[in-house]
């Protein structure tokens, strides 16, 4: 990104990157934008960013590339949060208690320390399909979780939860793996 920005600058063209979080629900629920670029380029974009985003919905994160880099790390964190919710709900579902997971999700979003938009999405899923029987346990990845793990490796940062969350996504795409057959043997 820095090379592109420098090349464009020689022609009088500014360059900025804006990582955006909010997904397909952003129009309804809002979204946030992480803007990387030179201060003068971001200043020129400020009216558009102010118009597009909700109040406090964007941040100048630093130099060119920092917007998408922070969005990449954001998605890695999201993988870890999703994995924690998934494991917790599996334990609840397998327990001796007959939990209404939609109601429990709703309750947890009323001031609990684990409240989040991801939990709201889980609540919605449980309302539509309480045992999630219509959902195949196949989870894609955007590539940003992979990049986050590679960055952690490059910087010698132990990111166990983020790495294992990515590996679980890979595992969700496999059936009757050789690994499982070796374990069974």
mmCIF file of C-alpha atoms in Angstrom:
data_model
loop_
_atom_site.group_PDB
_atom_site.id
_atom_site.type_symbol
_atom_site.label_atom_id
_atom_site.label_comp_id
_atom_site.label_asym_id
_atom_site.label_seq_id
_atom_site.Cartn_x
_atom_site.Cartn_y
_atom_site.Cartn_z
ATOM 1 C CA UNK A 1 0.000 0.000 0.000
ATOM 2 C CA UNK A 2 2.829 2.409 0.812
ATOM 3 C CA UNK A 3 4.387 1.851 -2.622
ATOM 4 C CA UNK A 4 1.056 2.463 -4.345
ATOM 5 C CA UNK A 5 0.511 5.625 -2.327
ATOM 6 C CA UNK A 6 4.009 6.896 -3.198
ATOM 7 C CA UNK A 7 3.543 6.120 -6.901
ATOM 8 C CA UNK A 8 0.163 7.858 -6.991
ATOM 9 C CA UNK A 9 1.516 10.851 -5.061
ATOM 10 C CA UNK A 10 3.955 11.555 -7.909
ATOM 11 C CA UNK A 11 0.850 12.217 -10.043
ATOM 12 C CA UNK A 12 -0.847 14.343 -7.386
ATOM 13 C CA UNK A 13 -3.226 11.558 -6.396
ATOM 14 C CA UNK A 14 -3.853 10.718 -2.738
ATOM 15 C CA UNK A 15 -4.427 7.159 -1.544
ATOM 16 C CA UNK A 16 -6.287 5.900 1.493
ATOM 17 C CA UNK A 17 -7.534 2.526 2.635
ATOM 18 C CA UNK A 18 -10.690 2.098 4.675
ATOM 19 C CA UNK A 19 -11.377 -1.204 6.401
ATOM 20 C CA UNK A 20 -15.089 -1.466 7.144
ATOM 21 C CA UNK A 21 -16.914 -3.614 9.685
ATOM 22 C CA UNK A 22 -20.643 -4.115 9.831
ATOM 23 C CA UNK A 23 -21.291 -6.792 7.258
ATOM 24 C CA UNK A 24 -24.478 -7.105 5.286
ATOM 25 C CA UNK A 25 -26.375 -5.637 8.248
ATOM 26 C CA UNK A 26 -24.358 -2.418 8.246
ATOM 27 C CA UNK A 27 -27.087 -0.382 6.588
ATOM 28 C CA UNK A 28 -29.546 -1.294 9.366
ATOM 29 C CA UNK A 29 -27.258 -1.563 12.394
ATOM 30 C CA UNK A 30 -24.411 0.746 11.527
ATOM 31 C CA UNK A 31 -20.815 0.024 10.749
ATOM 32 C CA UNK A 32 -17.420 1.409 11.522
ATOM 33 C CA UNK A 33 -14.590 2.437 9.262
ATOM 34 C CA UNK A 34 -10.848 2.305 9.916
ATOM 35 C CA UNK A 35 -9.148 4.807 7.611
ATOM 36 C CA UNK A 36 -5.445 4.651 6.795
ATOM 37 C CA UNK A 37 -3.677 7.371 4.874
ATOM 38 C CA UNK A 38 -1.767 10.610 5.027
ATOM 39 C CA UNK A 39 -3.440 13.211 7.258
ATOM 40 C CA UNK A 40 -4.153 15.558 4.330
ATOM 41 C CA UNK A 41 -5.790 12.732 2.315
ATOM 42 C CA UNK A 42 -7.927 11.701 5.278
ATOM 43 C CA UNK A 43 -8.871 15.362 5.847
ATOM 44 C CA UNK A 44 -10.163 15.491 2.262
ATOM 45 C CA UNK A 45 -12.200 12.319 2.899
ATOM 46 C CA UNK A 46 -13.561 13.478 6.261
ATOM 47 C CA UNK A 47 -16.860 14.904 4.921
ATOM 48 C CA UNK A 48 -17.603 11.613 3.138
ATOM 49 C CA UNK A 49 -16.594 9.503 6.143
ATOM 50 C CA UNK A 50 -18.709 11.686 8.454
ATOM 51 C CA UNK A 51 -21.673 11.290 6.100
ATOM 52 C CA UNK A 52 -21.276 7.533 5.652
ATOM 53 C CA UNK A 53 -20.560 6.559 9.234
ATOM 54 C CA UNK A 54 -22.616 6.832 12.401
ATOM 55 C CA UNK A 55 -21.420 9.269 15.098
ATOM 56 C CA UNK A 56 -17.911 8.203 16.153
ATOM 57 C CA UNK A 57 -18.157 5.586 13.388
ATOM 58 C CA UNK A 58 -14.739 6.076 11.831
ATOM 59 C CA UNK A 59 -11.169 6.613 12.943
ATOM 60 C CA UNK A 60 -7.986 7.745 11.220
ATOM 61 C CA UNK A 61 -5.844 4.758 12.216
ATOM 62 C CA UNK A 62 -2.523 5.989 10.822
ATOM 63 C CA UNK A 63 -0.504 5.594 7.644
ATOM 64 C CA UNK A 64 -1.700 3.983 4.432
ATOM 65 C CA UNK A 65 -2.388 0.305 5.098
ATOM 66 C CA UNK A 66 -3.319 0.774 8.752
ATOM 67 C CA UNK A 67 -7.047 0.798 7.999
ATOM 68 C CA UNK A 68 -7.076 -2.624 6.412
ATOM 69 C CA UNK A 69 -4.482 -3.959 8.846
ATOM 70 C CA UNK A 70 -6.698 -3.048 11.820
ATOM 71 C CA UNK A 71 -9.698 -4.604 10.030
ATOM 72 C CA UNK A 72 -7.672 -7.772 9.512
ATOM 73 C CA UNK A 73 -6.897 -8.012 13.219
ATOM 74 C CA UNK A 74 -10.553 -7.195 13.972
ATOM 75 C CA UNK A 75 -11.620 -10.262 11.984
ATOM 76 C CA UNK A 76 -9.067 -12.456 13.754
ATOM 77 C CA UNK A 77 -10.522 -11.341 17.101
ATOM 78 C CA UNK A 78 -14.014 -12.014 15.753
ATOM 79 C CA UNK A 79 -13.013 -15.618 14.951
ATOM 80 C CA UNK A 80 -11.924 -16.125 18.560
ATOM 81 C CA UNK A 81 -15.131 -14.638 19.958
ATOM 82 C CA UNK A 82 -17.266 -16.747 17.656
ATOM 83 C CA UNK A 83 -15.373 -19.890 18.646
ATOM 84 C CA UNK A 84 -15.866 -19.153 22.359
ATOM 85 C CA UNK A 85 -19.610 -18.676 21.860
ATOM 86 C CA UNK A 86 -19.838 -21.856 19.780
ATOM 87 C CA UNK A 87 -18.038 -23.972 22.380
ATOM 88 C CA UNK A 88 -20.054 -22.528 25.253
ATOM 89 C CA UNK A 89 -23.373 -23.119 23.527
ATOM 90 C CA UNK A 90 -22.368 -26.678 22.688
ATOM 91 C CA UNK A 91 -21.685 -27.343 26.370
ATOM 92 C CA UNK A 92 -25.060 -25.820 27.298
ATOM 93 C CA UNK A 93 -26.841 -27.840 24.600
ATOM 94 C CA UNK A 94 -25.196 -31.084 25.739
ATOM 95 C CA UNK A 95 -25.957 -30.498 29.423
ATOM 96 C CA UNK A 96 -28.696 -32.171 31.438
ATOM 97 C CA UNK A 97 -30.656 -28.918 31.307
ATOM 98 C CA UNK A 98 -33.099 -28.086 28.553
ATOM 99 C CA UNK A 99 -31.965 -24.538 27.826
ATOM 100 C CA UNK A 100 -33.792 -22.226 25.480
ATOM 101 C CA UNK A 101 -30.620 -20.918 23.860
ATOM 102 C CA UNK A 102 -32.427 -18.027 22.156
ATOM 103 C CA UNK A 103 -33.751 -16.786 25.504
ATOM 104 C CA UNK A 104 -30.397 -17.307 27.195
ATOM 105 C CA UNK A 105 -28.653 -15.393 24.384
ATOM 106 C CA UNK A 106 -31.167 -12.595 24.774
ATOM 107 C CA UNK A 107 -30.613 -12.482 28.539
ATOM 108 C CA UNK A 108 -26.836 -12.350 28.155
ATOM 109 C CA UNK A 109 -27.231 -9.299 25.913
ATOM 110 C CA UNK A 110 -28.961 -7.391 28.725
ATOM 111 C CA UNK A 111 -25.908 -6.000 30.494
ATOM 112 C CA UNK A 112 -23.801 -9.164 30.678
ATOM 113 C CA UNK A 113 -20.065 -8.900 30.169
ATOM 114 C CA UNK A 114 -20.359 -11.216 27.116
ATOM 115 C CA UNK A 115 -23.019 -9.125 25.326
ATOM 116 C CA UNK A 116 -22.269 -8.412 21.676
ATOM 117 C CA UNK A 117 -23.661 -8.189 18.189
ATOM 118 C CA UNK A 118 -22.325 -11.690 17.560
ATOM 119 C CA UNK A 119 -24.455 -12.907 20.468
ATOM 120 C CA UNK A 120 -27.457 -11.087 18.984
ATOM 121 C CA UNK A 121 -26.847 -13.019 15.756
ATOM 122 C CA UNK A 122 -26.668 -16.266 17.750
ATOM 123 C CA UNK A 123 -29.987 -15.394 19.410
ATOM 124 C CA UNK A 124 -31.556 -14.813 16.006
ATOM 125 C CA UNK A 125 -30.215 -18.152 14.738
ATOM 126 C CA UNK A 126 -31.555 -20.008 17.802
ATOM 127 C CA UNK A 127 -34.981 -18.343 17.396
ATOM 128 C CA UNK A 128 -35.160 -19.491 13.781
ATOM 129 C CA UNK A 129 -33.790 -23.007 14.376
ATOM 130 C CA UNK A 130 -33.459 -23.871 18.111
ATOM 131 C CA UNK A 131 -31.274 -26.953 17.544
ATOM 132 C CA UNK A 132 -29.579 -25.521 14.427
ATOM 133 C CA UNK A 133 -30.653 -28.607 12.511
ATOM 134 C CA UNK A 134 -31.023 -26.736 9.221
ATOM 135 C CA UNK A 135 -27.483 -25.382 9.332
ATOM 136 C CA UNK A 136 -24.500 -27.289 8.004
ATOM 137 C CA UNK A 137 -21.448 -26.926 10.256
ATOM 138 C CA UNK A 138 -19.237 -25.625 7.442
ATOM 139 C CA UNK A 139 -17.499 -22.323 8.180
ATOM 140 C CA UNK A 140 -15.674 -20.316 5.513
ATOM 141 C CA UNK A 141 -13.005 -17.756 6.213
ATOM 142 C CA UNK A 142 -12.358 -14.435 4.518
ATOM 143 C CA UNK A 143 -8.595 -14.849 4.546
ATOM 144 C CA UNK A 144 -8.172 -12.115 7.136
ATOM 145 C CA UNK A 145 -7.926 -14.646 9.974
ATOM 146 C CA UNK A 146 -5.127 -16.357 8.054
ATOM 147 C CA UNK A 147 -3.319 -13.056 7.574
ATOM 148 C CA UNK A 148 -3.731 -12.283 11.271
ATOM 149 C CA UNK A 149 -2.124 -15.602 12.219
ATOM 150 C CA UNK A 150 0.701 -15.085 9.717
ATOM 151 C CA UNK A 151 1.333 -11.620 11.152
ATOM 152 C CA UNK A 152 1.449 -13.093 14.661
ATOM 153 C CA UNK A 153 3.997 -15.644 13.437
ATOM 154 C CA UNK A 154 6.061 -12.934 11.726
ATOM 155 C CA UNK A 155 6.091 -10.863 14.924
ATOM 156 C CA UNK A 156 6.667 -13.863 17.251
ATOM 157 C CA UNK A 157 3.383 -13.194 19.050
ATOM 158 C CA UNK A 158 1.675 -16.243 20.569
ATOM 159 C CA UNK A 159 -1.907 -15.891 19.343
ATOM 160 C CA UNK A 160 -3.235 -19.258 20.466
ATOM 161 C CA UNK A 161 -6.964 -18.481 20.500
ATOM 162 C CA UNK A 162 -6.925 -16.734 17.124
ATOM 163 C CA UNK A 163 -4.867 -19.541 15.558
ATOM 164 C CA UNK A 164 -7.013 -22.332 16.985
ATOM 165 C CA UNK A 165 -10.179 -20.499 15.915
ATOM 166 C CA UNK A 166 -8.900 -20.428 12.339
ATOM 167 C CA UNK A 167 -7.959 -24.126 12.531
ATOM 168 C CA UNK A 168 -11.496 -24.948 13.759
ATOM 169 C CA UNK A 169 -12.880 -23.276 10.642
ATOM 170 C CA UNK A 170 -10.678 -25.518 8.539
ATOM 171 C CA UNK A 171 -11.824 -28.524 10.582
ATOM 172 C CA UNK A 172 -15.491 -27.657 9.968
ATOM 173 C CA UNK A 173 -14.926 -28.278 6.251
ATOM 174 C CA UNK A 174 -13.748 -31.858 6.670
ATOM 175 C CA UNK A 175 -15.666 -35.090 7.060
ATOM 176 C CA UNK A 176 -14.239 -38.433 8.102
ATOM 177 C CA UNK A 177 -10.682 -37.156 8.136
ATOM 178 C CA UNK A 178 -7.637 -39.350 8.002
ATOM 179 C CA UNK A 179 -6.658 -37.862 11.369
ATOM 180 C CA UNK A 180 -9.922 -39.108 12.886
ATOM 181 C CA UNK A 181 -9.439 -42.558 11.341
ATOM 182 C CA UNK A 182 -5.910 -42.727 12.788
ATOM 183 C CA UNK A 183 -7.255 -41.773 16.215
ATOM 184 C CA UNK A 184 -10.016 -44.366 15.967
ATOM 185 C CA UNK A 185 -7.551 -47.048 14.888
#
